[in-house]
């Protein structure tokens, strides 16, 4: 089975590379030191510090493997590739929420970079998927668990 392509902006790539470097150079060492300290307490069969450190080590190693796989399968979306005629990954879209008569701005990113708190939504999310390929002036309906959201696309930029 082919591995899934991970779509990233240059900013997202840097963020993942920085996290990987932090885990490999700092966090691994910290966890190894915690394990050594816990072993120095003696019997590890009932040593909660040892168990906690081993669990953290497993988490750190798992995250390192995940990040390495994501970076191996990364495809970078450069700003100059972003089309401003239609919504695509990397687009920043200004929408009008028809129901609440409010303007919202979202940046469409790959799932690895999605962060709704920063208005970065995944191209795989219901709203992101519905916006892809649409142009300024389009009315977009999105089925969500709470019902149907309606948006009008006001602007598309890089």
mmCIF file of C-alpha atoms in Angstrom:
data_model
loop_
_atom_site.group_PDB
_atom_site.id
_atom_site.type_symbol
_atom_site.label_atom_id
_atom_site.label_comp_id
_atom_site.label_asym_id
_atom_site.label_seq_id
_atom_site.Cartn_x
_atom_site.Cartn_y
_atom_site.Cartn_z
ATOM 1 C CA UNK A 1 0.000 0.000 0.000
ATOM 2 C CA UNK A 2 1.354 3.421 -0.949
ATOM 3 C CA UNK A 3 1.987 5.838 1.867
ATOM 4 C CA UNK A 4 -0.280 8.882 2.023
ATOM 5 C CA UNK A 5 1.142 12.115 0.638
ATOM 6 C CA UNK A 6 1.409 14.819 3.303
ATOM 7 C CA UNK A 7 0.688 18.314 1.992
ATOM 8 C CA UNK A 8 2.599 21.054 3.801
ATOM 9 C CA UNK A 9 3.276 24.732 3.431
ATOM 10 C CA UNK A 10 6.918 25.781 3.867
ATOM 11 C CA UNK A 11 5.920 27.064 7.345
ATOM 12 C CA UNK A 12 4.364 23.694 8.221
ATOM 13 C CA UNK A 13 7.451 21.845 7.006
ATOM 14 C CA UNK A 14 9.694 23.966 9.219
ATOM 15 C CA UNK A 15 7.430 23.389 12.215
ATOM 16 C CA UNK A 16 7.568 19.589 11.777
ATOM 17 C CA UNK A 17 11.342 19.636 11.219
ATOM 18 C CA UNK A 18 11.816 21.734 14.370
ATOM 19 C CA UNK A 19 9.635 19.383 16.421
ATOM 20 C CA UNK A 20 11.570 16.359 15.134
ATOM 21 C CA UNK A 21 14.910 17.984 15.975
ATOM 22 C CA UNK A 22 13.666 18.882 19.486
ATOM 23 C CA UNK A 23 12.494 15.317 20.110
ATOM 24 C CA UNK A 24 15.718 13.750 18.831
ATOM 25 C CA UNK A 25 18.220 16.099 20.429
ATOM 26 C CA UNK A 26 16.583 17.184 23.684
ATOM 27 C CA UNK A 27 13.587 15.057 24.631
ATOM 28 C CA UNK A 28 15.292 11.693 24.019
ATOM 29 C CA UNK A 29 18.134 12.692 26.334
ATOM 30 C CA UNK A 30 15.749 13.946 29.029
ATOM 31 C CA UNK A 31 13.770 10.699 28.970
ATOM 32 C CA UNK A 32 16.955 8.579 29.047
ATOM 33 C CA UNK A 33 18.112 10.549 32.108
ATOM 34 C CA UNK A 34 14.739 9.965 33.812
ATOM 35 C CA UNK A 35 15.032 6.227 33.118
ATOM 36 C CA UNK A 36 18.574 6.124 34.576
ATOM 37 C CA UNK A 37 17.431 8.012 37.661
ATOM 38 C CA UNK A 38 14.440 5.700 38.147
ATOM 39 C CA UNK A 39 16.664 2.608 37.822
ATOM 40 C CA UNK A 40 18.958 4.057 40.489
ATOM 41 C CA UNK A 41 16.057 3.867 42.955
ATOM 42 C CA UNK A 42 16.383 0.089 42.929
ATOM 43 C CA UNK A 43 13.677 -2.509 42.226
ATOM 44 C CA UNK A 44 12.005 -1.513 38.939
ATOM 45 C CA UNK A 45 9.132 -4.004 39.249
ATOM 46 C CA UNK A 46 7.099 -1.578 41.376
ATOM 47 C CA UNK A 47 8.756 1.667 40.390
ATOM 48 C CA UNK A 48 6.205 4.167 39.050
ATOM 49 C CA UNK A 49 8.888 6.665 37.995
ATOM 50 C CA UNK A 50 10.463 3.967 35.822
ATOM 51 C CA UNK A 51 7.093 3.025 34.286
ATOM 52 C CA UNK A 52 6.264 6.683 33.560
ATOM 53 C CA UNK A 53 9.654 7.279 31.953
ATOM 54 C CA UNK A 54 9.362 4.126 29.809
ATOM 55 C CA UNK A 55 5.866 5.176 28.679
ATOM 56 C CA UNK A 56 7.138 8.637 27.790
ATOM 57 C CA UNK A 57 10.045 7.063 25.907
ATOM 58 C CA UNK A 58 7.592 4.961 23.872
ATOM 59 C CA UNK A 59 5.521 8.062 23.098
ATOM 60 C CA UNK A 60 8.592 10.095 22.046
ATOM 61 C CA UNK A 61 9.907 7.310 19.798
ATOM 62 C CA UNK A 62 6.452 6.850 18.256
ATOM 63 C CA UNK A 63 6.167 10.567 17.530
ATOM 64 C CA UNK A 64 9.667 10.589 15.987
ATOM 65 C CA UNK A 65 8.668 7.733 13.674
ATOM 66 C CA UNK A 66 5.429 9.524 12.732
ATOM 67 C CA UNK A 67 7.233 12.794 11.957
ATOM 68 C CA UNK A 68 9.928 11.038 9.915
ATOM 69 C CA UNK A 69 7.245 9.277 7.869
ATOM 70 C CA UNK A 70 5.351 12.544 7.330
ATOM 71 C CA UNK A 71 8.511 14.332 6.199
ATOM 72 C CA UNK A 72 9.439 11.441 3.912
ATOM 73 C CA UNK A 73 6.031 11.725 2.199
ATOM 74 C CA UNK A 74 5.805 15.521 2.249
ATOM 75 C CA UNK A 75 4.843 17.568 -0.763
ATOM 76 C CA UNK A 76 5.478 21.266 -0.243
ATOM 77 C CA UNK A 77 2.859 23.730 -1.465
ATOM 78 C CA UNK A 78 4.766 26.890 -2.332
ATOM 79 C CA UNK A 79 2.962 30.209 -2.265
ATOM 80 C CA UNK A 80 3.548 30.822 -5.990
ATOM 81 C CA UNK A 81 1.696 27.557 -6.773
ATOM 82 C CA UNK A 82 -1.448 28.778 -5.027
ATOM 83 C CA UNK A 83 -4.132 29.770 -7.535
ATOM 84 C CA UNK A 84 -6.150 32.836 -6.551
ATOM 85 C CA UNK A 85 -8.925 32.099 -9.064
ATOM 86 C CA UNK A 86 -10.183 29.052 -7.165
ATOM 87 C CA UNK A 87 -9.751 27.763 -3.627
ATOM 88 C CA UNK A 88 -6.846 25.341 -3.284
ATOM 89 C CA UNK A 89 -4.464 24.177 -0.578
ATOM 90 C CA UNK A 90 -2.565 27.237 0.601
ATOM 91 C CA UNK A 91 -5.426 29.631 -0.194
ATOM 92 C CA UNK A 92 -6.651 32.088 2.396
ATOM 93 C CA UNK A 93 -10.386 32.406 1.862
ATOM 94 C CA UNK A 94 -12.686 35.118 3.173
ATOM 95 C CA UNK A 95 -16.225 33.807 3.611
ATOM 96 C CA UNK A 96 -19.538 35.271 4.592
ATOM 97 C CA UNK A 97 -21.528 33.012 6.895
ATOM 98 C CA UNK A 98 -25.034 33.437 5.464
ATOM 99 C CA UNK A 99 -26.881 32.384 8.638
ATOM 100 C CA UNK A 100 -24.994 34.675 11.045
ATOM 101 C CA UNK A 101 -24.073 37.427 8.541
ATOM 102 C CA UNK A 102 -20.436 37.283 9.701
ATOM 103 C CA UNK A 103 -17.160 37.257 7.793
ATOM 104 C CA UNK A 104 -14.701 34.445 8.520
ATOM 105 C CA UNK A 105 -11.252 33.876 7.093
ATOM 106 C CA UNK A 106 -9.736 30.401 6.747
ATOM 107 C CA UNK A 107 -6.459 29.162 5.335
ATOM 108 C CA UNK A 108 -6.760 25.768 3.642
ATOM 109 C CA UNK A 109 -3.866 23.501 4.665
ATOM 110 C CA UNK A 110 -3.033 19.800 4.633
ATOM 111 C CA UNK A 111 -4.307 17.732 7.554
ATOM 112 C CA UNK A 112 -0.867 17.730 9.249
ATOM 113 C CA UNK A 113 -1.026 21.518 9.680
ATOM 114 C CA UNK A 114 -4.696 21.952 10.538
ATOM 115 C CA UNK A 115 -5.295 24.133 13.578
ATOM 116 C CA UNK A 116 -8.856 25.463 13.849
ATOM 117 C CA UNK A 117 -7.842 27.804 16.695
ATOM 118 C CA UNK A 118 -5.628 29.621 14.146
ATOM 119 C CA UNK A 119 -8.297 29.347 11.404
ATOM 120 C CA UNK A 120 -6.181 26.810 9.511
ATOM 121 C CA UNK A 121 -8.552 24.116 8.296
ATOM 122 C CA UNK A 122 -7.718 20.853 6.599
ATOM 123 C CA UNK A 123 -8.462 20.205 2.964
ATOM 124 C CA UNK A 124 -10.010 16.962 4.255
ATOM 125 C CA UNK A 125 -12.428 18.662 6.690
ATOM 126 C CA UNK A 126 -16.056 19.102 5.585
ATOM 127 C CA UNK A 127 -15.673 22.876 5.114
ATOM 128 C CA UNK A 128 -12.239 22.602 3.489
ATOM 129 C CA UNK A 129 -13.397 19.878 1.090
ATOM 130 C CA UNK A 130 -16.509 21.890 0.129
ATOM 131 C CA UNK A 131 -14.457 25.032 -0.598
ATOM 132 C CA UNK A 132 -11.817 23.393 -2.817
ATOM 133 C CA UNK A 133 -12.179 24.342 -6.469
ATOM 134 C CA UNK A 134 -14.771 27.076 -5.838
ATOM 135 C CA UNK A 135 -14.323 30.685 -6.964
ATOM 136 C CA UNK A 136 -15.164 34.150 -5.619
ATOM 137 C CA UNK A 137 -18.923 34.699 -5.522
ATOM 138 C CA UNK A 138 -19.733 30.995 -5.161
ATOM 139 C CA UNK A 139 -22.310 29.884 -2.625
ATOM 140 C CA UNK A 140 -21.103 26.832 -0.745
ATOM 141 C CA UNK A 141 -23.236 24.498 1.340
ATOM 142 C CA UNK A 142 -21.541 22.235 3.854
ATOM 143 C CA UNK A 143 -23.307 19.358 5.587
ATOM 144 C CA UNK A 144 -22.135 19.100 9.183
ATOM 145 C CA UNK A 145 -23.561 17.169 12.140
ATOM 146 C CA UNK A 146 -25.414 20.310 13.300
ATOM 147 C CA UNK A 147 -27.095 20.809 9.910
ATOM 148 C CA UNK A 148 -26.091 22.698 6.786
ATOM 149 C CA UNK A 149 -23.756 25.689 6.801
ATOM 150 C CA UNK A 150 -23.939 28.200 3.957
ATOM 151 C CA UNK A 151 -21.072 30.423 2.941
ATOM 152 C CA UNK A 152 -20.441 32.901 0.158
ATOM 153 C CA UNK A 153 -16.817 33.198 -0.981
ATOM 154 C CA UNK A 154 -15.831 36.884 -0.843
ATOM 155 C CA UNK A 155 -12.089 36.694 -1.520
ATOM 156 C CA UNK A 156 -9.296 34.227 -2.293
ATOM 157 C CA UNK A 157 -5.655 35.129 -1.770
ATOM 158 C CA UNK A 158 -2.283 33.499 -1.218
#
